[in-house]
Amino acid sequence: MINRISTPFSYSAAVSAGDYVFLGLHRGFGQTFTEQIHDTFSHLKDTLIQLDVPLQNLVKVNVYLKSIKDLPEMEQVFFDYFEKDFPARMTSTTEFIDSDCLMMIDGIAYNGLGRKTIA
């Protein structure tokens, strides 16, 4: 079954398909990179909660930074949200259409439902 849900503060709906949730680009708001990355994680969590999926079920993320100088802080912030097991991660820099945007994250989460085994 495919389920699409609108996600405020993202540039695409989230799509739950089979065992996975595909998250469109999520962004946060605030004057600083620190404020924006924490707000982005808040929005990611809110989206996943709608599908009963915990943040820890993120298995792959793409992080887009406006400035490479924010990379060390971004890496440190991941410790605030993942106890020990980080999702696979790719990070790159890019320009954003919104001049106030300093970072965005998209990704894939495992919904934990698994497949039923026929006995």
mmCIF file of C-alpha atoms in Angstrom:
data_model
loop_
_atom_site.group_PDB
_atom_site.id
_atom_site.type_symbol
_atom_site.label_atom_id
_atom_site.label_comp_id
_atom_site.label_asym_id
_atom_site.label_seq_id
_atom_site.Cartn_x
_atom_site.Cartn_y
_atom_site.Cartn_z
ATOM 1 C CA MET A 1 0.000 0.000 0.000
ATOM 2 C CA ILE A 2 1.226 3.502 -0.786
ATOM 3 C CA ASN A 3 0.348 6.334 1.599
ATOM 4 C CA ARG A 4 1.216 9.974 0.877
ATOM 5 C CA ILE A 5 1.082 12.555 3.622
ATOM 6 C CA SER A 6 1.634 16.271 3.358
ATOM 7 C CA THR A 7 4.532 17.526 5.416
ATOM 8 C CA PRO A 8 4.683 21.141 6.529
ATOM 9 C CA PHE A 9 8.111 22.714 6.121
ATOM 10 C CA SER A 10 9.189 20.279 3.437
ATOM 11 C CA TYR A 11 9.283 20.503 -0.305
ATOM 12 C CA SER A 12 7.553 17.201 -0.992
ATOM 13 C CA ALA A 13 5.066 14.858 0.601
ATOM 14 C CA ALA A 14 6.342 11.915 2.583
ATOM 15 C CA VAL A 15 5.518 8.595 0.967
ATOM 16 C CA SER A 16 5.081 5.352 2.854
ATOM 17 C CA ALA A 17 5.454 2.410 0.469
ATOM 18 C CA GLY A 18 5.754 -1.129 1.716
ATOM 19 C CA ASP A 19 8.361 -1.333 4.447
ATOM 20 C CA TYR A 20 9.813 2.135 3.846
ATOM 21 C CA VAL A 21 9.036 5.808 4.279
ATOM 22 C CA PHE A 22 10.571 8.252 1.802
ATOM 23 C CA LEU A 23 10.990 11.747 3.213
ATOM 24 C CA GLY A 24 11.150 14.778 0.950
ATOM 25 C CA LEU A 25 13.410 17.690 1.744
ATOM 26 C CA HIS A 26 12.701 19.003 5.237
ATOM 27 C CA ARG A 27 13.968 22.340 6.433
ATOM 28 C CA GLY A 28 13.972 24.266 9.645
ATOM 29 C CA PHE A 29 13.701 27.907 10.516
ATOM 30 C CA GLY A 30 15.749 30.218 12.683
ATOM 31 C CA GLN A 31 18.479 32.801 12.416
ATOM 32 C CA THR A 32 21.385 30.408 12.996
ATOM 33 C CA PHE A 33 22.462 27.043 11.672
ATOM 34 C CA THR A 34 21.972 25.564 15.155
ATOM 35 C CA GLU A 35 18.358 26.740 15.289
ATOM 36 C CA GLN A 36 17.653 25.489 11.782
ATOM 37 C CA ILE A 37 19.094 21.996 12.191
ATOM 38 C CA HIS A 38 17.226 21.379 15.458
ATOM 39 C CA ASP A 39 14.016 22.709 13.892
ATOM 40 C CA THR A 40 14.575 20.444 10.879
ATOM 41 C CA PHE A 41 14.875 17.407 13.135
ATOM 42 C CA SER A 42 11.683 18.500 14.898
ATOM 43 C CA HIS A 43 9.861 18.512 11.549
ATOM 44 C CA LEU A 44 11.344 15.149 10.555
ATOM 45 C CA LYS A 45 10.133 13.654 13.833
ATOM 46 C CA ASP A 46 6.664 15.172 13.357
ATOM 47 C CA THR A 47 6.413 13.666 9.879
ATOM 48 C CA LEU A 48 7.518 10.236 11.042
ATOM 49 C CA ILE A 49 5.152 10.327 14.054
ATOM 50 C CA GLN A 50 2.237 10.656 11.614
ATOM 51 C CA LEU A 51 3.291 7.245 10.290
ATOM 52 C CA ASP A 52 4.107 5.722 13.710
ATOM 53 C CA VAL A 53 7.798 5.532 12.823
ATOM 54 C CA PRO A 54 10.444 6.647 15.345
ATOM 55 C CA LEU A 55 13.324 8.865 14.248
ATOM 56 C CA GLN A 56 15.713 6.012 15.065
ATOM 57 C CA ASN A 57 14.234 4.129 12.089
ATOM 58 C CA LEU A 58 15.872 6.531 9.641
ATOM 59 C CA VAL A 59 18.239 4.341 7.638
ATOM 60 C CA LYS A 60 19.541 6.829 5.045
ATOM 61 C CA VAL A 61 19.692 10.632 4.981
ATOM 62 C CA ASN A 62 20.992 13.234 2.591
ATOM 63 C CA VAL A 63 22.024 16.456 4.281
ATOM 64 C CA TYR A 64 22.370 19.571 2.161
ATOM 65 C CA LEU A 65 24.313 22.479 3.647
ATOM 66 C CA LYS A 66 24.547 26.011 2.361
ATOM 67 C CA SER A 67 28.021 26.356 3.871
ATOM 68 C CA ILE A 68 30.630 23.638 4.359
ATOM 69 C CA LYS A 69 31.750 25.413 7.544
ATOM 70 C CA ASP A 70 28.595 24.022 9.215
ATOM 71 C CA LEU A 71 29.664 20.402 8.648
ATOM 72 C CA PRO A 72 31.372 19.877 12.049
ATOM 73 C CA GLU A 73 28.337 21.210 13.914
ATOM 74 C CA MET A 74 25.973 19.120 11.793
ATOM 75 C CA GLU A 75 27.953 15.988 12.632
ATOM 76 C CA GLN A 76 27.866 16.861 16.340
ATOM 77 C CA VAL A 77 24.104 17.524 16.320
ATOM 78 C CA PHE A 78 23.462 13.991 15.049
ATOM 79 C CA PHE A 79 24.579 12.785 18.519
ATOM 80 C CA ASP A 80 21.618 14.728 19.982
ATOM 81 C CA TYR A 81 19.138 12.661 17.945
ATOM 82 C CA PHE A 82 20.721 9.231 17.551
ATOM 83 C CA GLU A 83 22.045 7.439 20.614
ATOM 84 C CA LYS A 84 24.677 5.379 18.837
ATOM 85 C CA ASP A 85 23.382 4.128 15.506
ATOM 86 C CA PHE A 86 23.423 6.852 12.880
ATOM 87 C CA PRO A 87 21.640 6.424 9.576
ATOM 88 C CA ALA A 88 23.818 6.102 6.500
ATOM 89 C CA ARG A 89 24.528 9.684 5.538
ATOM 90 C CA MET A 90 25.600 11.690 2.539
ATOM 91 C CA THR A 91 26.373 15.386 2.978
ATOM 92 C CA SER A 92 26.862 17.993 0.286
ATOM 93 C CA THR A 93 26.722 21.739 -0.165
ATOM 94 C CA THR A 94 24.314 23.592 -2.412
ATOM 95 C CA GLU A 95 22.549 26.894 -2.892
ATOM 96 C CA PHE A 96 18.894 27.107 -1.923
ATOM 97 C CA ILE A 97 16.100 29.027 -3.621
ATOM 98 C CA ASP A 98 15.130 30.416 -0.184
ATOM 99 C CA SER A 99 17.939 32.777 0.807
ATOM 100 C CA ASP A 100 17.325 32.226 4.542
ATOM 101 C CA CYS A 101 17.689 28.439 4.274
ATOM 102 C CA LEU A 102 20.958 27.080 5.683
ATOM 103 C CA MET A 103 20.289 23.328 5.449
ATOM 104 C CA MET A 104 17.823 20.612 4.413
ATOM 105 C CA ILE A 105 17.510 16.896 5.044
ATOM 106 C CA ASP A 106 15.733 14.142 3.139
ATOM 107 C CA GLY A 107 15.870 10.437 3.776
ATOM 108 C CA ILE A 108 14.472 6.954 3.994
ATOM 109 C CA ALA A 109 13.090 5.278 7.117
ATOM 110 C CA TYR A 110 12.172 1.665 7.760
ATOM 111 C CA ASN A 111 8.634 1.486 9.075
ATOM 112 C CA GLY A 112 9.302 -1.633 11.151
ATOM 113 C CA LEU A 113 6.265 -3.502 9.953
ATOM 114 C CA GLY A 114 8.249 -6.210 8.213
ATOM 115 C CA ARG A 115 6.652 -8.897 6.131
ATOM 116 C CA LYS A 116 4.453 -11.562 7.653
ATOM 117 C CA THR A 117 5.721 -15.075 7.255
ATOM 118 C CA ILE A 118 3.203 -17.608 5.995
ATOM 119 C CA ALA A 119 3.343 -20.761 8.124
#
